[in-house]
Coordinates of C-alpha atoms in Angstrom, one line a residue:
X7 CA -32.5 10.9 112.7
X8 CA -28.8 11.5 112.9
X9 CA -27.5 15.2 113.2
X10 CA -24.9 16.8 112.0
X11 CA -23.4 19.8 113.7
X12 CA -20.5 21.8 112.8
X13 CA -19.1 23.5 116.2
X14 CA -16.4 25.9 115.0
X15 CA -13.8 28.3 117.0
X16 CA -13.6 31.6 115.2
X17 CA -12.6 34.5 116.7
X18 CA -14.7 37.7 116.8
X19 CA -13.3 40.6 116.1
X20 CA -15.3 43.9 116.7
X21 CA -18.4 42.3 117.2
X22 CA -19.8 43.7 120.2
X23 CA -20.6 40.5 122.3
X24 CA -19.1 40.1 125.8
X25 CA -18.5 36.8 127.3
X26 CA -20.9 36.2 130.6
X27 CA -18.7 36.5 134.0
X28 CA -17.4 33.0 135.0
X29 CA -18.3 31.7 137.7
X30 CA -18.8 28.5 139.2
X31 CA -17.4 25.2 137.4
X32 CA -21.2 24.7 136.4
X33 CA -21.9 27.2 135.6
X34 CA -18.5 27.2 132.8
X35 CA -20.3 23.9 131.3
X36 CA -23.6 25.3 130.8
X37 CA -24.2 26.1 127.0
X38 CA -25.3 29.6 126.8
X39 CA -26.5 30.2 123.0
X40 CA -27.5 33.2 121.5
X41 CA -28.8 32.0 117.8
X42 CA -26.8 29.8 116.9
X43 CA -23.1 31.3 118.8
X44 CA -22.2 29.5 122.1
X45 CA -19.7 31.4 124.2
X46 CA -16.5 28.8 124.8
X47 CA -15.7 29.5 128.5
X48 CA -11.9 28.0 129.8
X49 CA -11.6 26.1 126.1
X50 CA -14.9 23.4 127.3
X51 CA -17.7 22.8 125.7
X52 CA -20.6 20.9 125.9
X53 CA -21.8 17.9 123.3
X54 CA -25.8 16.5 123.9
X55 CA -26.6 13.0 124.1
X56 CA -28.4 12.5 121.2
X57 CA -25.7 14.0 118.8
X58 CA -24.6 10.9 116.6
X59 CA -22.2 13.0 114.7
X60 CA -20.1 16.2 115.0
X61 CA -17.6 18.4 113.3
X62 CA -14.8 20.8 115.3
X63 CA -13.1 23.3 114.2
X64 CA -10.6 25.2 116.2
X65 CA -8.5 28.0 114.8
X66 CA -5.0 28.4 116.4
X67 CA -2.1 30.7 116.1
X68 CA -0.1 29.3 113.1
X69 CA 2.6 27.2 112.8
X70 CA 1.4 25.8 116.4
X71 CA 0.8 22.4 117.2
X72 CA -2.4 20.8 116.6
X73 CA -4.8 20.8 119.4
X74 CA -5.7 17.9 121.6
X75 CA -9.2 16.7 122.9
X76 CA -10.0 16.0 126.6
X77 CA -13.2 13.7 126.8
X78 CA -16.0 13.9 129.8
X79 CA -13.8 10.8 131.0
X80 CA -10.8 12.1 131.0
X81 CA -9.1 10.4 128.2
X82 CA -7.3 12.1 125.4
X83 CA -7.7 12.2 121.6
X84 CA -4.6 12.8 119.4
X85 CA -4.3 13.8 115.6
X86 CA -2.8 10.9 115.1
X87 CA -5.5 8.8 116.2
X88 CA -7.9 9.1 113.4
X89 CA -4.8 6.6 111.5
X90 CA -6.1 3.4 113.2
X91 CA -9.4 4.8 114.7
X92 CA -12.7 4.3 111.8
X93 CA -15.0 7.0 113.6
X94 CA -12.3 10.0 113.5
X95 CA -11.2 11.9 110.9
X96 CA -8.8 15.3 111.7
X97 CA -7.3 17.6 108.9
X98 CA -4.5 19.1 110.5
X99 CA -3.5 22.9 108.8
X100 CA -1.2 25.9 109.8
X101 CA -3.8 27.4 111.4
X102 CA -6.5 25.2 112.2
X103 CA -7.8 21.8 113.0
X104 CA -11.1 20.0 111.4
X105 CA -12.1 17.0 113.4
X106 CA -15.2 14.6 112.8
X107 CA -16.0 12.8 115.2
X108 CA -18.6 10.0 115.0
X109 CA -20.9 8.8 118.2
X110 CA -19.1 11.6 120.5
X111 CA -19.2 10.9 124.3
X112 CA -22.0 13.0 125.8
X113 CA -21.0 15.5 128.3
X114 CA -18.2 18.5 128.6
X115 CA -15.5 17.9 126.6
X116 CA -12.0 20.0 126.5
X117 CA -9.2 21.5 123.9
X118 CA -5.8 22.0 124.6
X119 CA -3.7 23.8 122.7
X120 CA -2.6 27.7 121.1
X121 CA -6.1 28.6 120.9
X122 CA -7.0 32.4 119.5
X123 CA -8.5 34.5 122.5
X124 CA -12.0 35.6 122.7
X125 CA -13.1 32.5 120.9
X126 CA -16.8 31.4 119.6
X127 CA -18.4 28.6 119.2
X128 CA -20.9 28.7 116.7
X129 CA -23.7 26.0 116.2
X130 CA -24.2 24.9 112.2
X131 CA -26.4 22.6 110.6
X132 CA -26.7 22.0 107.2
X133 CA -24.0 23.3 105.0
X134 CA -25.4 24.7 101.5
X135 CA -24.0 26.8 98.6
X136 CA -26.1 29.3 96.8
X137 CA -24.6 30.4 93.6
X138 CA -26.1 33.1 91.1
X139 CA -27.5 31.3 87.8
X140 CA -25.1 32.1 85.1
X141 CA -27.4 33.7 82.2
X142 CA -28.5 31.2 79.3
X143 CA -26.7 33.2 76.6
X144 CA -22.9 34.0 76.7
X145 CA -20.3 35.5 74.4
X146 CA -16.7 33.9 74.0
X147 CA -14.4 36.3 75.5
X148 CA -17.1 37.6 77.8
X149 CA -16.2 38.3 81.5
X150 CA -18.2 37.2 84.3
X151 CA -19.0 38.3 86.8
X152 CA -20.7 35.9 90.3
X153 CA -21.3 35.6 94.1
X154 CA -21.7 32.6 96.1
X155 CA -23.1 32.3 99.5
X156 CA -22.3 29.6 102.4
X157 CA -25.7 28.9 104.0
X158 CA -26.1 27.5 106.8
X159 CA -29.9 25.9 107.3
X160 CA -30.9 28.5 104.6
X161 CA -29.4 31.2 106.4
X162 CA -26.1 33.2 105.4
X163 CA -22.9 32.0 107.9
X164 CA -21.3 34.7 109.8
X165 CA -18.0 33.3 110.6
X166 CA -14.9 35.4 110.5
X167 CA -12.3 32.9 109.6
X168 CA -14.2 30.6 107.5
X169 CA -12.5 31.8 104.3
X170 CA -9.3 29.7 105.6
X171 CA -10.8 26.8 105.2
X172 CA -13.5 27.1 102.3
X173 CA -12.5 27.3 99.0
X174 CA -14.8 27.7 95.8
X175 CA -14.2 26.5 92.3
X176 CA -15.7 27.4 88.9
X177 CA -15.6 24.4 85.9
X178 CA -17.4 24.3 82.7
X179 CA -17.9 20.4 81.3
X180 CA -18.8 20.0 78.2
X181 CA -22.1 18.3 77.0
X182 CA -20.6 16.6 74.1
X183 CA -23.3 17.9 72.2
X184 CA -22.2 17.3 68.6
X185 CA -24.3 19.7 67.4
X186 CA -21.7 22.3 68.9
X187 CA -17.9 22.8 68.0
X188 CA -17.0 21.8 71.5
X189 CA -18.1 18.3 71.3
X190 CA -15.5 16.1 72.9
X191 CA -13.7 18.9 74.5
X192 CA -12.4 18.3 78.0
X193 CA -13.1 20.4 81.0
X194 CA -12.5 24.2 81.5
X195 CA -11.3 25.2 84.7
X196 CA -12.0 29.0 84.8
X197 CA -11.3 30.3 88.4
X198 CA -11.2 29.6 92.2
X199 CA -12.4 32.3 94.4
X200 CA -11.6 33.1 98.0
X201 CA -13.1 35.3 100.8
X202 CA -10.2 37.0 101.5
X203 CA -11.5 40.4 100.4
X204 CA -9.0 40.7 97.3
X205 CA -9.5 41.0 93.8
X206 CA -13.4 41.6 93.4
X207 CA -14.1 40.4 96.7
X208 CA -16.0 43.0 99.0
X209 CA -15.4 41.8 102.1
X210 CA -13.3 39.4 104.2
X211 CA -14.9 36.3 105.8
X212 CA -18.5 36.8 105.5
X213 CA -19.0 33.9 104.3
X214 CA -19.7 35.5 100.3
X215 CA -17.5 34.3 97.5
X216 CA -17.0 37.3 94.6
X217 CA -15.1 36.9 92.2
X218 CA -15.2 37.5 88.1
X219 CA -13.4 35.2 85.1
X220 CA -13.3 35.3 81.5
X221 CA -14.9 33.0 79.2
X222 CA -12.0 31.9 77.4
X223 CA -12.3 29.2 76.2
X224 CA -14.0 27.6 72.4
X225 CA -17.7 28.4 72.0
X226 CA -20.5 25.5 72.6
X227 CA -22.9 24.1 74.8
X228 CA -21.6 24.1 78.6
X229 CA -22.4 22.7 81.9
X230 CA -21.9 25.2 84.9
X231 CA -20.4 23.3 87.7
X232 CA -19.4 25.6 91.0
X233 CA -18.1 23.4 93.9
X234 CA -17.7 24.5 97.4
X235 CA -14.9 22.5 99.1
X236 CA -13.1 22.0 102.6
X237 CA -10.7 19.2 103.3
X238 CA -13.7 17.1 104.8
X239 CA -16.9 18.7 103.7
X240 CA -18.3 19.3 99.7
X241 CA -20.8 20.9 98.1
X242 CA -21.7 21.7 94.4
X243 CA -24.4 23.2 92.9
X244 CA -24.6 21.8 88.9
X245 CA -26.5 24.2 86.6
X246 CA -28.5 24.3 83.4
X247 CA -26.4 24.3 80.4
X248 CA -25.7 27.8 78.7
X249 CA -24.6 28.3 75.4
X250 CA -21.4 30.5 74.4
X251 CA -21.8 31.6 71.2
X252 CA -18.5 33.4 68.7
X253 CA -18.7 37.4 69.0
X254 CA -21.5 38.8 67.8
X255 CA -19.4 40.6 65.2
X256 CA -17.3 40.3 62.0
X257 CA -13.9 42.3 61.2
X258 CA -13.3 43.4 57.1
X259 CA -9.7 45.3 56.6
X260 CA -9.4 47.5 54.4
X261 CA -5.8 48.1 53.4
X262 CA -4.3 51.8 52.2
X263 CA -2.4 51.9 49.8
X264 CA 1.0 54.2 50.2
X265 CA 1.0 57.2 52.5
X266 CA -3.1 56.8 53.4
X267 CA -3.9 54.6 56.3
X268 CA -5.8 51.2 57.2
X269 CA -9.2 50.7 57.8
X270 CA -10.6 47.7 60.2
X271 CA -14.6 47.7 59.4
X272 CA -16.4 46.1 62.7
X273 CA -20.1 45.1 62.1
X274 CA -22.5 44.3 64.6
X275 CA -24.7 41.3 65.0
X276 CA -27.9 43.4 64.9
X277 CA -29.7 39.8 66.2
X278 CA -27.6 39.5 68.9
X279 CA -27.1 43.2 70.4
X280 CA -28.0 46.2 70.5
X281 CA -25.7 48.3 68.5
X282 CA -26.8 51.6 69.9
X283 CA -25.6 50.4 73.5
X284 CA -22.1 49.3 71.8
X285 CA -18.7 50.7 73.0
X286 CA -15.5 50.1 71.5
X287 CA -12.3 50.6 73.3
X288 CA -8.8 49.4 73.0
X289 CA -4.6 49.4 71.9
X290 CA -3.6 49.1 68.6
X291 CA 0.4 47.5 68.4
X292 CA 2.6 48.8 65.3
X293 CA 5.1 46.8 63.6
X294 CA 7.6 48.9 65.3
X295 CA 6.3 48.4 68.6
X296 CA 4.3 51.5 68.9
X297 CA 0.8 51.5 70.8
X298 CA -2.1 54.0 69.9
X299 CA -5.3 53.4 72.4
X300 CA -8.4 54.4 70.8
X301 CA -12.3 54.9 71.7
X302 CA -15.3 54.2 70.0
X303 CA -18.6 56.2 71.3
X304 CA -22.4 54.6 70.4
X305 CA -23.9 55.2 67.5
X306 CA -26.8 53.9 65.6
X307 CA -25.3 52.5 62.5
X308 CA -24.3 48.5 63.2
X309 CA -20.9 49.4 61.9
X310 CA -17.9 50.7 63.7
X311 CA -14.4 51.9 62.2
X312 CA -11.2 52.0 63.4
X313 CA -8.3 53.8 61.8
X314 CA -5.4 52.4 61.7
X315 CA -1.9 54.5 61.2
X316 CA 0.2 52.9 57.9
X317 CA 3.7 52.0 58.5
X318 CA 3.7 50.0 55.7
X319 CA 5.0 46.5 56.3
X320 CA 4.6 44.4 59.0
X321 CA 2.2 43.1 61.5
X322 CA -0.5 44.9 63.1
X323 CA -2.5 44.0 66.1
X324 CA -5.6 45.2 68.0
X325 CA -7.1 44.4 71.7
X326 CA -10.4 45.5 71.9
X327 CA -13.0 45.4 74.5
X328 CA -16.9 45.3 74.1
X329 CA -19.0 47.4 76.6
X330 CA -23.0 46.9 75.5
X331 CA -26.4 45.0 75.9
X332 CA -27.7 41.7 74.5
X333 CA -30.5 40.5 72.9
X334 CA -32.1 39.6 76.6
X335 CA -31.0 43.1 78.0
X336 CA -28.9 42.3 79.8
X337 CA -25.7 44.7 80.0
X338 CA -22.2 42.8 79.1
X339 CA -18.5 43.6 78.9
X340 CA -16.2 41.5 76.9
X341 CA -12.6 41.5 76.2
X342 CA -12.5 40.4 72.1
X343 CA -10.0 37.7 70.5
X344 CA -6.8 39.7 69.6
X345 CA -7.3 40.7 66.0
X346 CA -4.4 40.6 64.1
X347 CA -2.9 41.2 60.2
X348 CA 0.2 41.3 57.9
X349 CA 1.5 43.7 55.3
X350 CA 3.6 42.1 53.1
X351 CA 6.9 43.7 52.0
X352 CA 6.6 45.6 48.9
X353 CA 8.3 44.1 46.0
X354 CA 11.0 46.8 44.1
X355 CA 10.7 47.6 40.3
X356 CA 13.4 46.8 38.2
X357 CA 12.9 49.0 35.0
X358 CA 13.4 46.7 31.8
X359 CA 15.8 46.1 29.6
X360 CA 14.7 46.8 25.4
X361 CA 15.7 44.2 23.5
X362 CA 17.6 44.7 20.6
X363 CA 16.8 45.2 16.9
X364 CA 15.3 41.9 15.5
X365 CA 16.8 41.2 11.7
X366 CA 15.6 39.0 8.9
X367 CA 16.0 35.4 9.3
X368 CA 18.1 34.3 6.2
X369 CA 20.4 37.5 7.6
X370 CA 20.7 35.9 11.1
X371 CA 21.1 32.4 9.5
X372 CA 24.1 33.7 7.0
X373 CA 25.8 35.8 10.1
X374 CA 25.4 32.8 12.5
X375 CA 27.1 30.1 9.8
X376 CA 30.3 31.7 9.4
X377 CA 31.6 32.4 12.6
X378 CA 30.2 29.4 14.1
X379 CA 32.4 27.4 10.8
X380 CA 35.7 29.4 11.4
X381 CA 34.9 29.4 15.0
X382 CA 34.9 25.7 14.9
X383 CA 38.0 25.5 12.7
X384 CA 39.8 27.3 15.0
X385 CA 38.8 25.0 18.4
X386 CA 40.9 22.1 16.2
X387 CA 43.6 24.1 15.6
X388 CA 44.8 25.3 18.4
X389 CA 44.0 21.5 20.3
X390 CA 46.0 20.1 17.9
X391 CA 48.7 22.7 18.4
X392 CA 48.2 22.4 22.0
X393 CA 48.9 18.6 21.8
X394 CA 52.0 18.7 20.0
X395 CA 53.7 21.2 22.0
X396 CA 52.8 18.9 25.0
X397 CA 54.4 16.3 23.2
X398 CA 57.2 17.9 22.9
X399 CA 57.8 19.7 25.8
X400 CA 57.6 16.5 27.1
X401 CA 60.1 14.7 24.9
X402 CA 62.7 17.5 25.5
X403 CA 62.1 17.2 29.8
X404 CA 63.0 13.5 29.6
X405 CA 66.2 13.8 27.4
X406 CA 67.4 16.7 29.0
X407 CA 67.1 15.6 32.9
X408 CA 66.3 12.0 32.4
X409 CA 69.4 10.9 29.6
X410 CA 71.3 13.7 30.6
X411 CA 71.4 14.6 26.9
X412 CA 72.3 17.8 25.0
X413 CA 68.7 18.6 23.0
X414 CA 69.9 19.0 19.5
X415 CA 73.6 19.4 19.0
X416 CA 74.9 15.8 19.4
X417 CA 72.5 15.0 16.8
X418 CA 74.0 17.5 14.3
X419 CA 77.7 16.7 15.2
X420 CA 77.4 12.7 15.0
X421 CA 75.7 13.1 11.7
X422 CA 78.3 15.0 11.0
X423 CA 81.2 13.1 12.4
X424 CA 79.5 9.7 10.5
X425 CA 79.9 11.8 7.1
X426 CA 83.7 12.5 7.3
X427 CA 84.7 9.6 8.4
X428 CA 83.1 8.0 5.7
X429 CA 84.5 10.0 3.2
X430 CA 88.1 9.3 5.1
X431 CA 87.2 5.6 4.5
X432 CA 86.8 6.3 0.7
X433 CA 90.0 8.4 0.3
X434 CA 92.3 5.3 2.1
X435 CA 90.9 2.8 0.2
X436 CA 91.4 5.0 -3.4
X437 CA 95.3 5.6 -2.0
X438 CA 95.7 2.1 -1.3
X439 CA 94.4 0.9 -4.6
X440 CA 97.0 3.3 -6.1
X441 CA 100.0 1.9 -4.0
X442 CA 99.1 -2.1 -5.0
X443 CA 99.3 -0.3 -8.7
X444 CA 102.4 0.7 -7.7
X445 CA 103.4 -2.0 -5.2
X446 CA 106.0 -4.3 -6.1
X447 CA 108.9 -1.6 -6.9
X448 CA 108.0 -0.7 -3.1
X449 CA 108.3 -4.4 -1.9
X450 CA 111.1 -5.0 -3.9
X451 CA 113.4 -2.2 -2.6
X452 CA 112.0 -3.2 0.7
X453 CA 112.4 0.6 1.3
X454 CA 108.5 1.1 2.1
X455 CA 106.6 -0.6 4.5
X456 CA 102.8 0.4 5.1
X457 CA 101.1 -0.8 8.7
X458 CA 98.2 0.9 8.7
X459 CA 95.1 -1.1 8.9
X460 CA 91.6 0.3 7.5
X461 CA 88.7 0.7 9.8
X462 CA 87.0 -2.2 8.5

């Protein structure tokens, strides 16, 4: 049956071993194990013959070039080797190389390259991840908190810098149980966790992952999916499906009414958890932009209240955190959905108007007829007035500086003139009707001669 072996260069730091004195060049080749650590003496190591598989990892100064291989033979293996060659693969970091090599050539093999001193070599079988079991009831908003372990044929790997290359990841896939709000929803990805030593980590590259996140994300039926994952190796450990259920609690507000203050009314699912166990902390935010932080201590009562300072309008929010025990016993701390609210502006009072004194009908009627008549008489008046000084404003315009025309005075004087010189007419004709009375002594004596000629 095939094996699979993981040799790995790590360096150890404090950990009290000292290399054997070298000696001969047999005596460099010789595998000297104790558990499962073999000392690497001059950068050589040794593969068996009936080791169908391996895995190398060597850990180099960064930003250094990647190592190269020296077979029993002689010949050399390259990084870029495993592009045309079906039984290498090599992963080729910053600080490290991860080479598999299928059907290795038995005997003492070689690395060349910026190696760190005081290397290992450390002997590992089969890689498995141990993960705690998430419990089977969970509250949205809930943080949690879990360890994972790198085992190594059931036991707990010791390998300094392992956390550069191993990586753990926390999902949550839906069942697409439609009996659950979160039916059809698509995959949470909650947190990745590193053994670095940061964060909630306890300590650097031992091989434990710790690490918390916060269930937030819509309540339902979930499946707990942790992965462990290096650029060639992966492992994941699937668990049972756990339920996350809504908080186990319901807000009523109580509004003041001016100058007293706001009430928020928390009740406690008694079915759920224990209310005596139940703290309350948090910040409430002001429509001004103040912050108050409050505390709520345990009590009996299922109902908690938090007073809340009235600045009249605007909106109002509140982060609050839940310290207290389930229904299982088991202790639990969650950070609660923001719980907000508005005030609406008040609306002034305009004080009314009275109306004024109602009369009698037949009064109104009388009162309403006559003004509206003369009223109406009026209206045609002055439009007709209006019309016919239009009229003859315009009239006079177009004489005056169109026909260049006096306005009224030629009028007057030719009516005038046409008069006279009608009654001039009538006075010649009467004189010469008296001189043809009168006309032959004239023509006769030849002494009168008349040459006039009438206007006609």
């Amino acid at each position: 049956m095939a094996k699979l072996i993981l040799i790995s260069m790590v360096l150890l730091l404090g950990a009290g071993v000292s290399a054997p004195a070298l000696g001969d060049e047999q005596e460099k080749l010789t595998v000297l194990a104790e558990g499962n650590e073999i000392p690497l003496l001059d950068n050589r190591f040794r593969i068996d013959h009936d080791v169908d598989k391996i895995t190398l990892l060597f850990f180099r100064r960064q930003g250094s070039p990647a190592v190269v291989l020296v077979r029993p033979d002689g010949s050399k293996i390259y990084a870029t080797h495993s592009l045309n060659d079906d039984n290498l693969q090599w992963h080729d970091e910053l600080g490290y190389d991860l080479i598999v090599l299928n059907k290795p050539m038995p005997g003492p093999w070689q690395v060349v390259g910026q190696i760190l001193p005081d290397s290992r070599i450390m002997v590992i079988g089969d890689i498995s991840l141990q993960v705690d079991e998430l419990p089977p009831l969970l509250f949205r908003g809930e943080i949690i908190k879990l360890t994972g372990k790198v085992l190594n044929d059931g036991e707990q790997v010791k390998i300094g810098r392992f956390r550069d290359v191993i990586n753990m990841q926390v999902d949550f896939v839906s069942t697409n149980n439609n009996e659950y709000s979160n039916f059809g929803a698509r995959t949470e990805h909650v947190a990745n966790f590193k053994d670095d030593g940061r964060g909630f980590d306890e300590r650097p590259g031992d091989a434990i992952f710790t690490g918390e996140f916060r269930l937030d994300f819509a309540a339902g039926q979930w499946r707990p999916e942790i992965a462990l994952t290096t650029p060639i190796i992966q492992r994941k450990v699937v668990q049972e499906p756990v339920v996350v259920k809504e908080p186990p609690l319901t807000y009523e507000l109580h509004e003041g009414a001016k100058g007293e203050s706001h009430e928020l009314h928390i009740t406690l699912d008694e079915q759920l958890l224990d209310p005596q166990s139940v703290l309350l902390q948090g910040k409430i935010f002001y429509p001004n932009n103040d912050e108050q932080a409050f505390s709520l201590p345990a009590e009996q009562d299922n109902t908690r209240v938090i007073t809340i300072s009235n600045y009249e309008w605007g909106r109002y929010s509140l982060q609050i955190e839940l310290y207290g025990t389930n229904s299982n016993g088991r202790e639990f701390m969650s950070a609660l959905p923001d719980y907000e609210f508005a005030i609406a502006r008040p609306i002034e009072k305009v004080e009314e108007i009275a109306p004024p004194v109602s009369q009698a009908p037949t009064e109104l009627a009388e009162q309403s007829d006559q003004p509206s008549a003369m009223s109406n008489a009026l209206f045609y008046s002055l439009v007709v007035l209006g019309n016919v000084f239009i009229l003859l404003a315009g009239w006079a315009a177009i004489r005056v500086l169109v026909q260049k025309k006096p306005l009224l005075g030629n009028i007057n004087l030719l009516f005038w003139k046409k008069k006279s010189a009608q009654s001039d007419e009538q006075e010649t004709n009467s004189s010469e009707a008296n001189s043809d009375k009168n006309g032959s002594k004239s023509d006769k004596s030849g002494e009168i001669l008349n040459l006039s000629m009438s206007d006609d």
